[in-house]
Protein backbone atom coordinates (compact mmCIF):
# COMPACT_ATOMS: atom_id res chain seq x y z
CA UNK A 1 0.00 0.00 0.00
CA UNK A 2 2.87 2.40 0.76
CA UNK A 3 3.85 2.37 -2.95
CA UNK A 4 0.62 4.13 -3.90
CA UNK A 5 1.20 7.89 -3.75
CA UNK A 6 -2.37 8.65 -2.67
CA UNK A 7 -2.36 6.23 0.29
CA UNK A 8 -0.47 6.89 3.54
CA UNK A 9 1.30 4.32 5.72
CA UNK A 10 -1.92 3.63 7.61
CA UNK A 11 -3.76 2.90 4.38
CA UNK A 12 -5.78 6.11 4.41
CA UNK A 13 -6.39 8.21 1.31
CA UNK A 14 -4.37 11.40 1.17
CA UNK A 15 -3.64 14.30 -1.13
CA UNK A 16 0.03 14.30 -2.11
CA UNK A 17 2.03 17.30 -0.88
CA UNK A 18 3.71 18.80 -3.96
CA UNK A 19 5.00 21.98 -2.33
CA UNK A 20 8.62 20.83 -2.55
CA UNK A 21 8.44 20.05 -6.27
CA UNK A 22 9.72 22.55 -8.82
CA UNK A 23 7.49 24.17 -11.42
CA UNK A 24 8.09 22.75 -14.90
CA UNK A 25 6.13 22.75 -18.13
CA UNK A 26 3.96 19.64 -18.11
CA UNK A 27 2.04 18.19 -21.03
CA UNK A 28 -0.15 15.08 -21.14
CA UNK A 29 -1.95 13.46 -24.07
CA UNK A 30 -4.81 11.00 -23.61
CA UNK A 31 -7.09 9.20 -26.03
CA UNK A 32 -10.21 7.08 -26.28
CA UNK A 33 -12.92 6.20 -28.75
CA UNK A 34 -16.68 5.98 -29.06
CA UNK A 35 -17.58 2.76 -30.86
CA UNK A 36 -20.79 3.15 -32.77
CA UNK A 37 -22.22 2.43 -36.23
CA UNK A 38 -21.18 3.55 -39.68
CA UNK A 39 -24.48 5.43 -39.89
CA UNK A 40 -23.67 7.49 -36.79
CA UNK A 41 -20.16 8.27 -38.01
CA UNK A 42 -21.57 9.53 -41.30
CA UNK A 43 -24.19 11.64 -39.51
CA UNK A 44 -21.61 13.20 -37.17
CA UNK A 45 -19.27 14.02 -40.03
CA UNK A 46 -22.16 15.63 -41.92
CA UNK A 47 -23.41 17.38 -38.74
CA UNK A 48 -26.82 15.86 -39.49
CA UNK A 49 -27.94 14.51 -36.11
CA UNK A 50 -31.03 15.85 -34.29
CA UNK A 51 -28.66 17.34 -31.71
CA UNK A 52 -26.53 19.32 -34.14
CA UNK A 53 -22.98 20.66 -33.80
CA UNK A 54 -21.94 17.40 -32.18
CA UNK A 55 -18.16 17.75 -32.27
CA UNK A 56 -18.10 21.37 -31.12
CA UNK A 57 -20.33 20.50 -28.18
CA UNK A 58 -18.18 17.51 -27.21
CA UNK A 59 -15.01 19.57 -27.57
CA UNK A 60 -16.29 22.29 -25.24
CA UNK A 61 -17.49 19.65 -22.77
CA UNK A 62 -14.06 17.99 -22.77
CA UNK A 63 -12.29 21.29 -22.12
CA UNK A 64 -14.73 22.13 -19.32
CA UNK A 65 -14.23 18.66 -17.84
CA UNK A 66 -10.45 19.13 -17.77
CA UNK A 67 -10.87 22.43 -15.94
CA UNK A 68 -13.06 20.77 -13.30
CA UNK A 69 -10.92 17.67 -12.76
CA UNK A 70 -10.03 18.57 -9.16
CA UNK A 71 -13.76 18.79 -8.37
CA UNK A 72 -14.51 15.40 -9.95
CA UNK A 73 -11.46 13.37 -8.80
CA UNK A 74 -11.18 13.84 -5.00
CA UNK A 75 -7.38 13.77 -4.58
CA UNK A 76 -6.37 15.78 -7.66
CA UNK A 77 -4.75 19.16 -7.21
CA UNK A 78 -6.22 22.33 -8.63
CA UNK A 79 -4.09 23.31 -11.62
CA UNK A 80 -3.77 26.51 -13.61
CA UNK A 81 -4.17 24.99 -17.07
CA UNK A 82 -2.41 26.96 -19.79
CA UNK A 83 -4.19 25.05 -22.59
CA UNK A 84 -6.53 22.14 -23.25
CA UNK A 85 -7.09 20.84 -26.77
CA UNK A 86 -9.63 18.19 -27.75
CA UNK A 87 -9.49 16.71 -31.26
CA UNK A 88 -11.53 14.07 -33.11
CA UNK A 89 -10.85 11.57 -35.86
CA UNK A 90 -12.90 8.86 -37.56
CA UNK A 91 -12.75 5.24 -38.57
CA UNK A 92 -15.57 3.37 -40.28
CA UNK A 93 -17.43 2.67 -37.03
CA UNK A 94 -15.79 4.83 -34.36
CA UNK A 95 -15.11 8.41 -33.35
CA UNK A 96 -11.57 8.82 -32.02
CA UNK A 97 -10.98 11.31 -29.21
CA UNK A 98 -7.65 12.84 -28.24
CA UNK A 99 -7.02 15.47 -25.57
CA UNK A 100 -3.85 17.40 -24.77
CA UNK A 101 -3.55 19.30 -21.48
CA UNK A 102 -0.73 21.65 -20.56
CA UNK A 103 0.31 23.54 -17.43
CA UNK A 104 3.37 24.92 -15.69
CA UNK A 105 3.46 23.74 -12.13
CA UNK A 106 4.65 21.17 -9.57
CA UNK A 107 2.46 18.26 -10.65
CA UNK A 108 1.33 16.60 -13.86
CA UNK A 109 -1.79 17.01 -15.99
CA UNK A 110 -2.47 13.35 -16.78
CA UNK A 111 -5.83 13.33 -15.00
CA UNK A 112 -6.93 16.51 -16.75
CA UNK A 113 -6.20 15.00 -20.18
CA UNK A 114 -7.96 11.74 -19.25
CA UNK A 115 -10.97 13.60 -17.86
CA UNK A 116 -11.22 15.67 -21.03
CA UNK A 117 -11.38 12.47 -23.12
CA UNK A 118 -13.94 10.86 -20.80
CA UNK A 119 -16.25 13.87 -20.66
CA UNK A 120 -15.98 14.52 -24.40
CA UNK A 121 -16.78 10.84 -25.02
CA UNK A 122 -19.77 10.83 -22.70
CA UNK A 123 -21.03 13.97 -24.40
CA UNK A 124 -20.69 12.26 -27.77
CA UNK A 125 -22.71 9.34 -26.39
CA UNK A 126 -25.43 11.73 -25.26
CA UNK A 127 -25.51 13.34 -28.69
CA UNK A 128 -25.75 10.06 -30.67
CA UNK A 129 -27.82 7.88 -28.33
CA UNK A 130 -31.07 8.58 -30.18
CA UNK A 131 -29.61 6.84 -33.23
CA UNK A 132 -27.35 4.30 -31.50
CA UNK A 133 -28.10 3.62 -27.83
CA UNK A 134 -25.53 0.81 -27.93
CA UNK A 135 -22.60 3.19 -28.57
CA UNK A 136 -19.67 2.37 -26.27
CA UNK A 137 -17.01 4.67 -24.85
CA UNK A 138 -13.83 2.60 -24.52
CA UNK A 139 -10.05 2.65 -24.39
CA UNK A 140 -9.62 5.84 -22.32
CA UNK A 141 -5.88 5.85 -21.72
CA UNK A 142 -2.81 8.04 -21.27
CA UNK A 143 -0.56 8.20 -24.35
CA UNK A 144 2.31 10.49 -23.34
CA UNK A 145 3.38 12.91 -20.64
CA UNK A 146 6.18 15.44 -20.39
CA UNK A 147 7.76 17.34 -17.52
CA UNK A 148 8.78 16.76 -13.94
CA UNK A 149 11.78 14.76 -12.77
CA UNK A 150 10.76 11.73 -14.87
CA UNK A 151 10.78 13.77 -18.08
CA UNK A 152 9.21 12.04 -21.07
CA UNK A 153 6.98 8.98 -20.74
CA UNK A 154 5.25 7.27 -23.64
CA UNK A 155 2.89 4.31 -23.67
CA UNK A 156 4.61 1.32 -25.31
CA UNK A 157 3.64 0.92 -28.95
CA UNK A 158 2.01 -2.48 -28.43
CA UNK A 159 -0.23 -0.99 -25.74
CA UNK A 160 -1.28 2.12 -27.67
CA UNK A 161 -4.00 0.47 -29.72
CA UNK A 162 -7.41 -0.13 -28.20
CA UNK A 163 -7.99 -3.88 -27.70
CA UNK A 164 -11.01 -5.43 -29.44
CA UNK A 165 -14.15 -5.76 -27.39
CA UNK A 166 -15.22 -9.22 -26.31
CA UNK A 167 -17.98 -9.52 -28.89
CA UNK A 168 -15.58 -8.71 -31.74
CA UNK A 169 -13.75 -11.97 -30.96
CA UNK A 170 -16.91 -14.00 -31.63
CA UNK A 171 -17.56 -15.57 -34.99
CA UNK A 172 -20.94 -14.52 -36.43
CA UNK A 173 -22.50 -17.91 -35.76
CA UNK A 174 -21.50 -17.73 -32.07
CA UNK A 175 -23.26 -14.44 -31.44
CA UNK A 176 -26.94 -13.78 -30.92
CA UNK A 177 -28.21 -13.48 -34.48
CA UNK A 178 -31.39 -11.62 -33.63
CA UNK A 179 -32.63 -8.96 -36.03
CA UNK A 180 -31.06 -6.13 -34.02
CA UNK A 181 -27.67 -7.79 -33.46
CA UNK A 182 -26.69 -7.60 -37.11
CA UNK A 183 -27.22 -3.85 -37.11
CA UNK A 184 -24.05 -3.36 -35.04
CA UNK A 185 -21.81 -5.91 -36.77
CA UNK A 186 -18.64 -4.26 -38.05
CA UNK A 187 -17.80 -4.97 -41.67
CA UNK A 188 -14.60 -6.83 -42.41
CA UNK A 189 -11.99 -4.71 -44.12
CA UNK A 190 -9.49 -6.03 -46.61
CA UNK A 191 -6.78 -3.78 -45.21
CA UNK A 192 -6.29 -0.95 -42.75
CA UNK A 193 -6.65 2.52 -44.28
CA UNK A 194 -3.47 4.54 -44.64
CA UNK A 195 -2.97 6.94 -41.76
CA UNK A 196 -2.37 10.67 -42.07
CA UNK A 197 -1.97 13.55 -39.63
CA UNK A 198 -2.79 17.19 -40.31
CA UNK A 199 -0.76 19.68 -38.24
CA UNK A 200 -1.47 23.42 -38.05
CA UNK A 201 1.23 25.85 -36.89
CA UNK A 202 -0.57 29.02 -35.84
CA UNK A 203 -0.28 30.99 -32.64
CA UNK A 204 -3.60 32.71 -33.37
CA UNK A 205 -5.53 29.50 -34.01
CA UNK A 206 -3.98 27.88 -30.93
CA UNK A 207 -5.09 30.87 -28.84
CA UNK A 208 -8.58 30.84 -30.32
CA UNK A 209 -8.28 34.32 -31.85
CA UNK A 210 -8.16 33.13 -35.48
CA UNK A 211 -10.18 30.64 -37.47
CA UNK A 212 -8.39 27.61 -38.87
CA UNK A 213 -8.96 27.93 -42.63
CA UNK A 214 -6.43 25.31 -43.75
CA UNK A 215 -6.42 22.31 -41.41
CA UNK A 216 -10.03 21.21 -42.04
CA UNK A 217 -9.51 21.53 -45.81
CA UNK A 218 -6.54 19.15 -45.66
CA UNK A 219 -8.35 16.74 -43.34
CA UNK A 220 -11.38 16.55 -45.64
CA UNK A 221 -9.18 16.08 -48.71
CA UNK A 222 -7.22 13.24 -47.13
CA UNK A 223 -10.37 11.55 -45.84
CA UNK A 224 -11.76 11.72 -49.35
CA UNK A 225 -8.68 9.84 -50.55
CA UNK A 226 -9.38 7.07 -48.06
CA UNK A 227 -6.91 8.03 -45.34
CA UNK A 228 -7.64 7.61 -41.65
CA UNK A 229 -7.02 11.20 -40.55
CA UNK A 230 -5.85 12.45 -37.16
CA UNK A 231 -6.23 16.15 -36.51
CA UNK A 232 -6.03 18.94 -37.37
CA UNK A 233 -3.61 19.19 -34.44
CA UNK A 234 -3.07 22.88 -33.66
CA UNK A 235 0.13 24.19 -32.06
CA UNK A 236 1.46 27.70 -31.54
CA UNK A 237 4.47 28.56 -33.72
CA UNK A 238 6.80 28.45 -30.72
CA UNK A 239 5.68 24.89 -29.92
CA UNK A 240 5.71 23.40 -33.41
CA UNK A 241 8.54 20.99 -32.51
CA UNK A 242 6.20 19.42 -29.95
CA UNK A 243 3.47 19.35 -32.59
CA UNK A 244 5.68 17.45 -35.03
CA UNK A 245 6.66 14.96 -32.34
CA UNK A 246 2.98 14.52 -31.53
CA UNK A 247 2.09 14.05 -35.21
CA UNK A 248 4.80 11.41 -35.72
CA UNK A 249 4.08 9.53 -32.50
CA UNK A 250 2.22 6.61 -34.13
CA UNK A 251 4.37 6.55 -37.29
CA UNK A 252 1.65 7.62 -39.76
CA UNK A 253 2.18 7.20 -43.47
CA UNK A 254 1.82 10.94 -44.04
CA UNK A 255 2.10 14.17 -42.04
CA UNK A 256 1.10 17.44 -43.69
CA UNK A 257 1.73 20.66 -41.81
CA UNK A 258 0.40 24.07 -42.69
CA UNK A 259 1.77 27.39 -41.48
CA UNK A 260 5.03 28.66 -40.05
CA UNK A 261 6.96 28.46 -43.34
CA UNK A 262 7.54 32.16 -43.99
CA UNK A 263 10.36 34.57 -43.14
CA UNK A 264 8.86 35.92 -39.92
CA UNK A 265 11.05 35.49 -36.79
CA UNK A 266 8.33 33.24 -35.33
CA UNK A 267 8.11 30.94 -38.39
CA UNK A 268 9.96 27.82 -37.26
CA UNK A 269 8.23 24.91 -39.02
CA UNK A 270 11.00 24.17 -41.58
CA UNK A 271 13.75 24.11 -38.95
CA UNK A 272 11.72 21.88 -36.62
CA UNK A 273 10.91 19.56 -39.53
CA UNK A 274 14.51 19.32 -40.76
CA UNK A 275 15.62 18.29 -37.28
CA UNK A 276 13.40 15.19 -37.57
CA UNK A 277 13.96 14.19 -41.21
CA UNK A 278 16.18 11.30 -42.21
CA UNK A 279 16.05 12.22 -45.90
CA UNK A 280 14.73 15.24 -47.78
CA UNK A 281 12.45 15.26 -50.82
CA UNK A 282 13.49 18.64 -52.24
CA UNK A 283 11.62 18.19 -55.51
CA UNK A 284 8.28 18.01 -53.73
CA UNK A 285 8.81 21.24 -51.81
CA UNK A 286 10.11 22.99 -54.91
CA UNK A 287 7.14 21.87 -57.02
CA UNK A 288 4.76 23.35 -54.44
CA UNK A 289 6.68 26.65 -54.45
CA UNK A 290 6.74 26.81 -58.26
CA UNK A 291 3.03 26.22 -58.53
CA UNK A 292 2.40 29.02 -56.04
CA UNK A 293 4.77 31.56 -57.61
CA UNK A 294 3.17 31.06 -61.02
CA UNK A 295 0.10 32.82 -59.62
CA UNK A 296 1.42 34.72 -56.60
CA UNK A 297 5.07 35.85 -56.63
CA UNK A 298 5.28 36.10 -52.83
CA UNK A 299 4.84 32.32 -52.64
CA UNK A 300 8.57 32.15 -53.36
CA UNK A 301 9.13 33.24 -49.74
CA UNK A 302 7.81 29.93 -48.42
CA UNK A 303 10.62 27.91 -46.83
CA UNK A 304 8.60 24.71 -46.51
CA UNK A 305 10.45 21.39 -46.75
CA UNK A 306 9.46 17.78 -47.43
CA UNK A 307 11.10 14.51 -46.56
CA UNK A 308 11.05 11.20 -44.72
CA UNK A 309 11.07 10.71 -40.95
CA UNK A 310 11.46 6.97 -40.73
CA UNK A 311 8.66 5.66 -42.95
CA UNK A 312 6.53 8.77 -42.52
CA UNK A 313 6.35 11.31 -45.32
CA UNK A 314 6.35 14.86 -43.94
CA UNK A 315 5.38 17.86 -46.08
CA UNK A 316 5.24 21.53 -45.03
CA UNK A 317 2.62 23.72 -46.72
CA UNK A 318 2.12 27.47 -46.33
CA UNK A 319 -0.52 28.66 -43.89
CA UNK A 320 -2.83 30.18 -46.50
CA UNK A 321 -5.81 28.60 -48.28
CA UNK A 322 -4.12 29.28 -51.63
CA UNK A 323 -0.91 27.63 -50.48
CA UNK A 324 -2.84 24.59 -49.31
CA UNK A 325 -4.65 24.36 -52.66
CA UNK A 326 -1.29 24.45 -54.43
CA UNK A 327 0.01 21.74 -52.15
CA UNK A 328 -2.99 19.51 -52.77
CA UNK A 329 -2.65 19.96 -56.54
CA UNK A 330 1.01 18.90 -56.43
CA UNK A 331 0.65 16.08 -53.90
CA UNK A 332 -2.46 14.29 -55.12
CA UNK A 333 -0.91 12.72 -58.26
CA UNK A 334 2.28 11.84 -56.31
CA UNK A 335 0.94 10.33 -53.10
CA UNK A 336 0.14 6.76 -54.12
CA UNK A 337 3.47 6.25 -55.84
CA UNK A 338 5.46 8.01 -53.10
CA UNK A 339 3.86 6.13 -50.22
CA UNK A 340 4.21 2.81 -52.04
CA UNK A 341 7.92 3.45 -52.50
CA UNK A 342 8.42 4.45 -48.88
CA UNK A 343 6.61 1.29 -47.76
CA UNK A 344 9.01 -0.78 -49.84
CA UNK A 345 6.88 -1.41 -52.90
CA UNK A 346 5.77 0.27 -56.08
CA UNK A 347 7.62 1.06 -59.27
CA UNK A 348 10.91 2.98 -59.10
CA UNK A 349 10.56 4.42 -62.60
CA UNK A 350 11.48 8.11 -62.54
CA UNK A 351 11.96 7.76 -58.77
CSV table of C-alpha atoms in Angstrom, one decimal, residues 84-299:
chain,number,residue,atom,x,y,z
A,84,UNK,CA,-6.5,22.1,-23.3
A,85,UNK,CA,-7.1,20.8,-26.8
A,86,UNK,CA,-9.6,18.2,-27.7
A,87,UNK,CA,-9.5,16.7,-31.3
A,88,UNK,CA,-11.5,14.1,-33.1
A,89,UNK,CA,-10.9,11.6,-35.9
A,90,UNK,CA,-12.9,8.9,-37.6
A,91,UNK,CA,-12.7,5.2,-38.6
A,92,UNK,CA,-15.6,3.4,-40.3
A,93,UNK,CA,-17.4,2.7,-37.0
A,94,UNK,CA,-15.8,4.8,-34.4
A,95,UNK,CA,-15.1,8.4,-33.4
A,96,UNK,CA,-11.6,8.8,-32.0
A,97,UNK,CA,-11.0,11.3,-29.2
A,98,UNK,CA,-7.6,12.8,-28.2
A,99,UNK,CA,-7.0,15.5,-25.6
A,100,UNK,CA,-3.9,17.4,-24.8
A,101,UNK,CA,-3.6,19.3,-21.5
A,102,UNK,CA,-0.7,21.6,-20.6
A,103,UNK,CA,0.3,23.5,-17.4
A,104,UNK,CA,3.4,24.9,-15.7
A,105,UNK,CA,3.5,23.7,-12.1
A,106,UNK,CA,4.7,21.2,-9.6
A,107,UNK,CA,2.5,18.3,-10.6
A,108,UNK,CA,1.3,16.6,-13.9
A,109,UNK,CA,-1.8,17.0,-16.0
A,110,UNK,CA,-2.5,13.4,-16.8
A,111,UNK,CA,-5.8,13.3,-15.0
A,112,UNK,CA,-6.9,16.5,-16.8
A,113,UNK,CA,-6.2,15.0,-20.2
A,114,UNK,CA,-8.0,11.7,-19.2
A,115,UNK,CA,-11.0,13.6,-17.9
A,116,UNK,CA,-11.2,15.7,-21.0
A,117,UNK,CA,-11.4,12.5,-23.1
A,118,UNK,CA,-13.9,10.9,-20.8
A,119,UNK,CA,-16.2,13.9,-20.7
A,120,UNK,CA,-16.0,14.5,-24.4
A,121,UNK,CA,-16.8,10.8,-25.0
A,122,UNK,CA,-19.8,10.8,-22.7
A,123,UNK,CA,-21.0,14.0,-24.4
A,124,UNK,CA,-20.7,12.3,-27.8
A,125,UNK,CA,-22.7,9.3,-26.4
A,126,UNK,CA,-25.4,11.7,-25.3
A,127,UNK,CA,-25.5,13.3,-28.7
A,128,UNK,CA,-25.7,10.1,-30.7
A,129,UNK,CA,-27.8,7.9,-28.3
A,130,UNK,CA,-31.1,8.6,-30.2
A,131,UNK,CA,-29.6,6.8,-33.2
A,132,UNK,CA,-27.3,4.3,-31.5
A,133,UNK,CA,-28.1,3.6,-27.8
A,134,UNK,CA,-25.5,0.8,-27.9
A,135,UNK,CA,-22.6,3.2,-28.6
A,136,UNK,CA,-19.7,2.4,-26.3
A,137,UNK,CA,-17.0,4.7,-24.9
A,138,UNK,CA,-13.8,2.6,-24.5
A,139,UNK,CA,-10.0,2.7,-24.4
A,140,UNK,CA,-9.6,5.8,-22.3
A,141,UNK,CA,-5.9,5.9,-21.7
A,142,UNK,CA,-2.8,8.0,-21.3
A,143,UNK,CA,-0.6,8.2,-24.3
A,144,UNK,CA,2.3,10.5,-23.3
A,145,UNK,CA,3.4,12.9,-20.6
A,146,UNK,CA,6.2,15.4,-20.4
A,147,UNK,CA,7.8,17.3,-17.5
A,148,UNK,CA,8.8,16.8,-13.9
A,149,UNK,CA,11.8,14.8,-12.8
A,150,UNK,CA,10.8,11.7,-14.9
A,151,UNK,CA,10.8,13.8,-18.1
A,152,UNK,CA,9.2,12.0,-21.1
A,153,UNK,CA,7.0,9.0,-20.7
A,154,UNK,CA,5.2,7.3,-23.6
A,155,UNK,CA,2.9,4.3,-23.7
A,156,UNK,CA,4.6,1.3,-25.3
A,157,UNK,CA,3.6,0.9,-28.9
A,158,UNK,CA,2.0,-2.5,-28.4
A,159,UNK,CA,-0.2,-1.0,-25.7
A,160,UNK,CA,-1.3,2.1,-27.7
A,161,UNK,CA,-4.0,0.5,-29.7
A,162,UNK,CA,-7.4,-0.1,-28.2
A,163,UNK,CA,-8.0,-3.9,-27.7
A,164,UNK,CA,-11.0,-5.4,-29.4
A,165,UNK,CA,-14.2,-5.8,-27.4
A,166,UNK,CA,-15.2,-9.2,-26.3
A,167,UNK,CA,-18.0,-9.5,-28.9
A,168,UNK,CA,-15.6,-8.7,-31.7
A,169,UNK,CA,-13.7,-12.0,-31.0
A,170,UNK,CA,-16.9,-14.0,-31.6
A,171,UNK,CA,-17.6,-15.6,-35.0
A,172,UNK,CA,-20.9,-14.5,-36.4
A,173,UNK,CA,-22.5,-17.9,-35.8
A,174,UNK,CA,-21.5,-17.7,-32.1
A,175,UNK,CA,-23.3,-14.4,-31.4
A,176,UNK,CA,-26.9,-13.8,-30.9
A,177,UNK,CA,-28.2,-13.5,-34.5
A,178,UNK,CA,-31.4,-11.6,-33.6
A,179,UNK,CA,-32.6,-9.0,-36.0
A,180,UNK,CA,-31.1,-6.1,-34.0
A,181,UNK,CA,-27.7,-7.8,-33.5
A,182,UNK,CA,-26.7,-7.6,-37.1
A,183,UNK,CA,-27.2,-3.9,-37.1
A,184,UNK,CA,-24.0,-3.4,-35.0
A,185,UNK,CA,-21.8,-5.9,-36.8
A,186,UNK,CA,-18.6,-4.3,-38.0
A,187,UNK,CA,-17.8,-5.0,-41.7
A,188,UNK,CA,-14.6,-6.8,-42.4
A,189,UNK,CA,-12.0,-4.7,-44.1
A,190,UNK,CA,-9.5,-6.0,-46.6
A,191,UNK,CA,-6.8,-3.8,-45.2
A,192,UNK,CA,-6.3,-1.0,-42.7
A,193,UNK,CA,-6.7,2.5,-44.3
A,194,UNK,CA,-3.5,4.5,-44.6
A,195,UNK,CA,-3.0,6.9,-41.8
A,196,UNK,CA,-2.4,10.7,-42.1
A,197,UNK,CA,-2.0,13.5,-39.6
A,198,UNK,CA,-2.8,17.2,-40.3
A,199,UNK,CA,-0.8,19.7,-38.2
A,200,UNK,CA,-1.5,23.4,-38.0
A,201,UNK,CA,1.2,25.9,-36.9
A,202,UNK,CA,-0.6,29.0,-35.8
A,203,UNK,CA,-0.3,31.0,-32.6
A,204,UNK,CA,-3.6,32.7,-33.4
A,205,UNK,CA,-5.5,29.5,-34.0
A,206,UNK,CA,-4.0,27.9,-30.9
A,207,UNK,CA,-5.1,30.9,-28.8
A,208,UNK,CA,-8.6,30.8,-30.3
A,209,UNK,CA,-8.3,34.3,-31.9
A,210,UNK,CA,-8.2,33.1,-35.5
A,211,UNK,CA,-10.2,30.6,-37.5
A,212,UNK,CA,-8.4,27.6,-38.9
A,213,UNK,CA,-9.0,27.9,-42.6
A,214,UNK,CA,-6.4,25.3,-43.8
A,215,UNK,CA,-6.4,22.3,-41.4
A,216,UNK,CA,-10.0,21.2,-42.0
A,217,UNK,CA,-9.5,21.5,-45.8
A,218,UNK,CA,-6.5,19.2,-45.7
A,219,UNK,CA,-8.3,16.7,-43.3
A,220,UNK,CA,-11.4,16.6,-45.6
A,221,UNK,CA,-9.2,16.1,-48.7
A,222,UNK,CA,-7.2,13.2,-47.1
A,223,UNK,CA,-10.4,11.6,-45.8
A,224,UNK,CA,-11.8,11.7,-49.4
A,225,UNK,CA,-8.7,9.8,-50.6
A,226,UNK,CA,-9.4,7.1,-48.1
A,227,UNK,CA,-6.9,8.0,-45.3
A,228,UNK,CA,-7.6,7.6,-41.6
A,229,UNK,CA,-7.0,11.2,-40.6
A,230,UNK,CA,-5.8,12.5,-37.2
A,231,UNK,CA,-6.2,16.2,-36.5
A,232,UNK,CA,-6.0,18.9,-37.4
A,233,UNK,CA,-3.6,19.2,-34.4
A,234,UNK,CA,-3.1,22.9,-33.7
A,235,UNK,CA,0.1,24.2,-32.1
A,236,UNK,CA,1.5,27.7,-31.5
A,237,UNK,CA,4.5,28.6,-33.7
A,238,UNK,CA,6.8,28.4,-30.7
A,239,UNK,CA,5.7,24.9,-29.9
A,240,UNK,CA,5.7,23.4,-33.4
A,241,UNK,CA,8.5,21.0,-32.5
A,242,UNK,CA,6.2,19.4,-30.0
A,243,UNK,CA,3.5,19.3,-32.6
A,244,UNK,CA,5.7,17.5,-35.0
A,245,UNK,CA,6.7,15.0,-32.3
A,246,UNK,CA,3.0,14.5,-31.5
A,247,UNK,CA,2.1,14.0,-35.2
A,248,UNK,CA,4.8,11.4,-35.7
A,249,UNK,CA,4.1,9.5,-32.5
A,250,UNK,CA,2.2,6.6,-34.1
A,251,UNK,CA,4.4,6.5,-37.3
A,252,UNK,CA,1.7,7.6,-39.8
A,253,UNK,CA,2.2,7.2,-43.5
A,254,UNK,CA,1.8,10.9,-44.0
A,255,UNK,CA,2.1,14.2,-42.0
A,256,UNK,CA,1.1,17.4,-43.7
A,257,UNK,CA,1.7,20.7,-41.8
A,258,UNK,CA,0.4,24.1,-42.7
A,259,UNK,CA,1.8,27.4,-41.5
A,260,UNK,CA,5.0,28.7,-40.1
A,261,UNK,CA,7.0,28.5,-43.3
A,262,UNK,CA,7.5,32.2,-44.0
A,263,UNK,CA,10.4,34.6,-43.1
A,264,UNK,CA,8.9,35.9,-39.9
A,265,UNK,CA,11.0,35.5,-36.8
A,266,UNK,CA,8.3,33.2,-35.3
A,267,UNK,CA,8.1,30.9,-38.4
A,268,UNK,CA,10.0,27.8,-37.3
A,269,UNK,CA,8.2,24.9,-39.0
A,270,UNK,CA,11.0,24.2,-41.6
A,271,UNK,CA,13.8,24.1,-38.9
A,272,UNK,CA,11.7,21.9,-36.6
A,273,UNK,CA,10.9,19.6,-39.5
A,274,UNK,CA,14.5,19.3,-40.8
A,275,UNK,CA,15.6,18.3,-37.3
A,276,UNK,CA,13.4,15.2,-37.6
A,277,UNK,CA,14.0,14.2,-41.2
A,278,UNK,CA,16.2,11.3,-42.2
A,279,UNK,CA,16.0,12.2,-45.9
A,280,UNK,CA,14.7,15.2,-47.8
A,281,UNK,CA,12.5,15.3,-50.8
A,282,UNK,CA,13.5,18.6,-52.2
A,283,UNK,CA,11.6,18.2,-55.5
A,284,UNK,CA,8.3,18.0,-53.7
A,285,UNK,CA,8.8,21.2,-51.8
A,286,UNK,CA,10.1,23.0,-54.9
A,287,UNK,CA,7.1,21.9,-57.0
A,288,UNK,CA,4.8,23.4,-54.4
A,289,UNK,CA,6.7,26.6,-54.5
A,290,UNK,CA,6.7,26.8,-58.3
A,291,UNK,CA,3.0,26.2,-58.5
A,292,UNK,CA,2.4,29.0,-56.0
A,293,UNK,CA,4.8,31.6,-57.6
A,294,UNK,CA,3.2,31.1,-61.0
A,295,UNK,CA,0.1,32.8,-59.6
A,296,UNK,CA,1.4,34.7,-56.6
A,297,UNK,CA,5.1,35.8,-56.6
A,298,UNK,CA,5.3,36.1,-52.8
A,299,UNK,CA,4.8,32.3,-52.6
